[in-house]
């Protein structure tokens, strides 16, 4: 075996060792898998007392709302700019979503303050499924429903326009798996469902009134609901 072949094998061997531990399935450039399909390694239940609300079955995360409102938090350092992808399914009725830039709410109104990408069963309403929700005590909590493009000016005044070609209920599978993509980039936030833009907001508030970085959390909203998650992966562009 000549030296060139030996070096090639050593180099490719190193690549084989490094890449599978970090890259997401499907070869998506820059994305890493958030869930190994077998354990909650890399995740923490909040509050800890709600641990029984979350389980792993058949390679997916299963959330049961009977433990009350609670969260499954991704154990990364605080994240600012990123792109998140996952698949979800509601076997029945329910309300869930993804908190981003989440931090403890010191006002006591909620457990966390965050921007919230909302999901729910087909029929729950455009104010939930595919909408942005603002869990932001101390400022106006604007509506940004499915189909809305929202711009918030420096005085916290909203302007809404309709997104042309936005996702519709006909694009979302009732009781089946649906794919979402959430992008945070500076002061702009976009939310896609099954490849179509669902809602978007941009805010121009002073820095001290905006959320700049924080945790990523899956939410369980109410008793009686079940939600499934799988194929969770993320590309982090700015980490604080």
Short mmCIF file of C-alpha atoms in Angstrom, two decimals:
data_model
loop_
_atom_site.label_atom_id
_atom_site.label_comp_id
_atom_site.label_asym_id
_atom_site.label_seq_id
_atom_site.Cartn_x
_atom_site.Cartn_y
_atom_site.Cartn_z
CA UNK A 1 0.00 0.00 0.00
CA UNK A 2 1.57 3.30 -1.03
CA UNK A 3 1.79 6.38 1.17
CA UNK A 4 -0.96 8.28 -0.70
CA UNK A 5 -3.50 5.49 -0.10
CA UNK A 6 -2.51 5.22 3.56
CA UNK A 7 -3.01 8.96 4.08
CA UNK A 8 -6.39 8.83 2.30
CA UNK A 9 -7.60 6.01 4.56
CA UNK A 10 -6.43 7.76 7.71
CA UNK A 11 -8.13 11.00 6.64
CA UNK A 12 -11.41 9.40 5.67
CA UNK A 13 -11.36 7.35 8.85
CA UNK A 14 -11.20 10.52 10.89
CA UNK A 15 -14.14 11.94 8.97
CA UNK A 16 -16.20 8.82 9.68
CA UNK A 17 -15.48 9.16 13.39
CA UNK A 18 -16.32 12.84 13.64
CA UNK A 19 -19.29 13.47 11.38
CA UNK A 20 -21.91 10.96 12.58
CA UNK A 21 -21.80 12.35 16.12
CA UNK A 22 -22.75 15.83 14.96
CA UNK A 23 -24.45 15.88 11.59
CA UNK A 24 -28.21 15.54 11.27
CA UNK A 25 -29.65 12.72 9.17
CA UNK A 26 -30.08 13.51 5.50
CA UNK A 27 -26.83 15.45 5.16
CA UNK A 28 -28.30 18.91 5.87
CA UNK A 29 -25.31 21.23 5.93
CA UNK A 30 -24.64 22.72 9.33
CA UNK A 31 -27.51 20.96 11.10
CA UNK A 32 -27.07 18.72 14.14
CA UNK A 33 -29.51 16.24 15.57
CA UNK A 34 -31.16 17.27 18.85
CA UNK A 35 -32.66 13.89 19.74
CA UNK A 36 -31.08 10.43 19.54
CA UNK A 37 -34.42 8.59 19.38
CA UNK A 38 -33.63 6.56 22.49
CA UNK A 39 -33.04 8.86 25.47
CA UNK A 40 -33.52 12.37 26.79
CA UNK A 41 -29.78 13.00 26.68
CA UNK A 42 -29.42 16.72 26.03
CA UNK A 43 -32.88 17.63 27.38
CA UNK A 44 -34.27 18.70 30.77
CA UNK A 45 -37.90 18.75 31.95
CA UNK A 46 -39.09 22.06 33.41
CA UNK A 47 -40.35 21.91 36.10
CA UNK A 48 -38.60 18.76 37.25
CA UNK A 49 -41.80 17.57 38.95
CA UNK A 50 -43.41 17.10 35.51
CA UNK A 51 -40.98 14.38 34.43
CA UNK A 52 -43.76 11.84 33.85
CA UNK A 53 -45.27 14.11 31.19
CA UNK A 54 -42.56 13.17 28.70
CA UNK A 55 -41.70 9.74 27.32
CA UNK A 56 -39.92 8.13 24.38
CA UNK A 57 -41.76 5.60 22.25
CA UNK A 58 -40.83 4.14 18.89
CA UNK A 59 -38.11 6.72 18.33
CA UNK A 60 -40.26 9.75 19.06
CA UNK A 61 -40.84 12.15 21.96
CA UNK A 62 -44.33 11.81 23.42
CA UNK A 63 -45.78 14.62 25.53
CA UNK A 64 -48.83 14.07 27.74
CA UNK A 65 -50.51 17.23 29.02
CA UNK A 66 -52.06 15.58 32.07
CA UNK A 67 -49.11 16.77 34.18
CA UNK A 68 -50.14 20.36 33.49
CA UNK A 69 -48.31 23.03 31.51
CA UNK A 70 -44.64 22.13 31.32
CA UNK A 71 -41.64 22.17 29.03
CA UNK A 72 -38.85 20.02 27.64
CA UNK A 73 -35.76 22.23 27.39
CA UNK A 74 -32.85 21.68 25.01
CA UNK A 75 -29.62 21.71 27.01
CA UNK A 76 -27.56 23.97 24.77
CA UNK A 77 -26.05 27.26 25.87
CA UNK A 78 -28.34 30.20 25.19
CA UNK A 79 -29.14 30.54 21.50
CA UNK A 80 -29.77 33.75 19.56
CA UNK A 81 -29.89 33.08 15.80
CA UNK A 82 -30.71 29.62 14.46
CA UNK A 83 -32.84 27.47 12.20
CA UNK A 84 -34.83 24.66 13.82
CA UNK A 85 -36.61 21.79 12.04
CA UNK A 86 -38.85 19.09 13.47
CA UNK A 87 -41.89 16.94 12.76
CA UNK A 88 -44.97 16.87 14.99
CA UNK A 89 -48.24 14.96 15.21
CA UNK A 90 -51.43 15.32 17.28
CA UNK A 91 -53.33 12.02 17.59
CA UNK A 92 -56.27 14.03 18.96
CA UNK A 93 -56.87 17.62 20.01
CA UNK A 94 -54.13 19.68 21.61
CA UNK A 95 -52.07 22.83 21.82
CA UNK A 96 -48.28 22.84 21.92
CA UNK A 97 -45.38 24.72 20.39
CA UNK A 98 -41.76 25.78 20.59
CA UNK A 99 -40.47 28.49 22.90
CA UNK A 100 -37.43 30.31 21.55
CA UNK A 101 -35.09 32.79 23.26
CA UNK A 102 -36.74 31.61 26.45
CA UNK A 103 -35.75 32.95 29.88
CA UNK A 104 -37.29 32.72 33.37
CA UNK A 105 -40.14 35.19 33.79
CA UNK A 106 -39.25 37.30 36.81
CA UNK A 107 -42.69 38.97 36.85
CA UNK A 108 -44.41 35.71 37.84
CA UNK A 109 -47.00 35.97 35.05
CA UNK A 110 -45.64 32.81 33.40
CA UNK A 111 -42.89 30.36 34.10
CA UNK A 112 -40.91 31.66 31.09
CA UNK A 113 -40.86 34.65 28.80
CA UNK A 114 -40.26 33.80 25.15
CA UNK A 115 -41.34 34.05 21.56
CA UNK A 116 -43.56 31.05 20.90
CA UNK A 117 -44.12 29.21 17.61
CA UNK A 118 -47.58 27.73 18.16
CA UNK A 119 -48.90 24.40 16.90
CA UNK A 120 -52.12 22.49 17.53
CA UNK A 121 -54.61 20.11 15.99
CA UNK A 122 -56.32 21.00 12.73
CA UNK A 123 -59.38 23.02 13.76
CA UNK A 124 -57.86 24.71 16.80
CA UNK A 125 -57.85 28.06 14.99
CA UNK A 126 -55.43 30.31 13.13
CA UNK A 127 -54.56 32.09 16.38
CA UNK A 128 -52.78 28.87 17.42
CA UNK A 129 -51.81 26.56 14.58
CA UNK A 130 -48.98 28.19 12.64
CA UNK A 131 -49.07 31.43 14.65
CA UNK A 132 -46.52 33.36 16.69
CA UNK A 133 -47.41 34.05 20.30
CA UNK A 134 -45.69 36.62 22.51
CA UNK A 135 -44.96 35.53 26.07
CA UNK A 136 -43.43 38.90 26.85
CA UNK A 137 -44.51 40.49 30.15
CA UNK A 138 -44.02 44.23 30.35
CA UNK A 139 -44.88 44.87 26.70
CA UNK A 140 -47.80 44.33 24.37
CA UNK A 141 -48.41 40.72 23.41
CA UNK A 142 -49.42 41.15 19.78
CA UNK A 143 -51.38 38.69 17.68
CA UNK A 144 -49.47 37.22 14.75
CA UNK A 145 -51.85 34.56 13.41
CA UNK A 146 -51.38 32.02 10.65
CA UNK A 147 -51.11 34.00 7.42
CA UNK A 148 -49.92 37.22 9.13
CA UNK A 149 -46.80 39.25 8.49
CA UNK A 150 -46.37 41.52 11.52
CA UNK A 151 -44.05 44.49 11.90
CA UNK A 152 -43.69 46.07 15.36
CA UNK A 153 -42.32 49.62 15.34
CA UNK A 154 -40.08 51.26 17.92
CA UNK A 155 -43.13 52.42 19.92
CA UNK A 156 -44.62 48.89 20.04
CA UNK A 157 -47.29 49.63 17.44
CA UNK A 158 -48.19 46.73 15.12
CA UNK A 159 -48.73 46.68 11.35
CA UNK A 160 -50.13 43.49 9.83
CA UNK A 161 -50.31 42.41 6.23
CA UNK A 162 -51.33 39.09 4.72
CA UNK A 163 -48.71 36.67 3.43
CA UNK A 164 -49.34 35.77 -0.20
CA UNK A 165 -49.31 31.99 -0.66
CA UNK A 166 -49.24 31.28 3.09
CA UNK A 167 -49.88 27.76 4.39
CA UNK A 168 -53.56 26.80 4.63
CA UNK A 169 -55.41 24.13 6.59
CA UNK A 170 -55.50 22.09 3.40
CA UNK A 171 -51.69 21.88 3.54
CA UNK A 172 -51.69 20.40 7.07
CA UNK A 173 -52.30 16.72 7.76
CA UNK A 174 -54.97 16.11 10.39
CA UNK A 175 -53.69 13.43 12.77
CA UNK A 176 -50.59 12.94 10.62
CA UNK A 177 -46.97 14.08 10.67
CA UNK A 178 -46.30 17.70 9.75
CA UNK A 179 -42.95 19.44 9.36
CA UNK A 180 -42.14 22.84 10.80
CA UNK A 181 -39.20 25.16 10.38
CA UNK A 182 -38.51 28.07 12.74
CA UNK A 183 -35.89 30.69 11.90
CA UNK A 184 -34.62 33.41 14.24
CA UNK A 185 -32.29 35.99 12.71
CA UNK A 186 -31.68 39.18 14.64
CA UNK A 187 -35.04 40.91 14.96
CA UNK A 188 -36.82 38.81 12.30
CA UNK A 189 -38.65 35.54 13.00
CA UNK A 190 -40.23 33.20 10.45
CA UNK A 191 -42.33 30.08 10.88
CA UNK A 192 -42.94 27.53 8.12
CA UNK A 193 -45.34 24.58 8.10
CA UNK A 194 -44.88 21.83 5.51
CA UNK A 195 -42.61 24.04 3.43
CA UNK A 196 -44.94 27.05 3.27
CA UNK A 197 -44.57 30.29 5.19
CA UNK A 198 -47.15 30.39 7.97
CA UNK A 199 -46.37 33.57 9.93
CA UNK A 200 -43.58 36.09 10.32
CA UNK A 201 -42.73 39.05 12.52
CA UNK A 202 -40.07 41.72 12.67
CA UNK A 203 -39.66 43.99 15.67
CA UNK A 204 -37.95 47.36 15.94
CA UNK A 205 -38.33 47.92 19.66
CA UNK A 206 -35.36 49.27 21.63
CA UNK A 207 -32.85 46.57 22.53
CA UNK A 208 -33.80 46.52 26.20
CA UNK A 209 -37.40 45.55 25.34
CA UNK A 210 -36.57 42.61 23.06
CA UNK A 211 -35.49 39.04 23.72
CA UNK A 212 -32.00 38.53 22.30
CA UNK A 213 -31.04 35.05 23.40
CA UNK A 214 -32.28 32.14 25.48
CA UNK A 215 -33.30 28.49 25.56
CA UNK A 216 -35.32 26.37 23.14
CA UNK A 217 -38.23 24.48 24.72
CA UNK A 218 -41.03 22.17 23.63
CA UNK A 219 -44.32 23.00 25.38
CA UNK A 220 -47.25 21.03 26.74
CA UNK A 221 -50.17 23.41 27.10
CA UNK A 222 -53.14 21.67 28.71
CA UNK A 223 -54.48 18.42 30.26
CA UNK A 224 -55.98 15.81 27.98
CA UNK A 225 -53.61 16.42 25.07
CA UNK A 226 -50.99 14.19 23.46
CA UNK A 227 -48.32 15.41 21.04
CA UNK A 228 -45.52 13.54 19.24
CA UNK A 229 -42.19 14.98 18.06
CA UNK A 230 -39.43 13.48 15.92
CA UNK A 231 -36.60 14.44 13.54
CA UNK A 232 -35.48 17.39 15.66
CA UNK A 233 -32.42 19.16 14.29
CA UNK A 234 -30.89 22.61 14.50
CA UNK A 235 -28.33 24.85 12.87
CA UNK A 236 -27.04 27.44 15.31
CA UNK A 237 -25.78 30.64 13.71
CA UNK A 238 -25.19 32.74 16.83
CA UNK A 239 -24.77 31.36 20.34
CA UNK A 240 -24.36 33.57 23.40
#
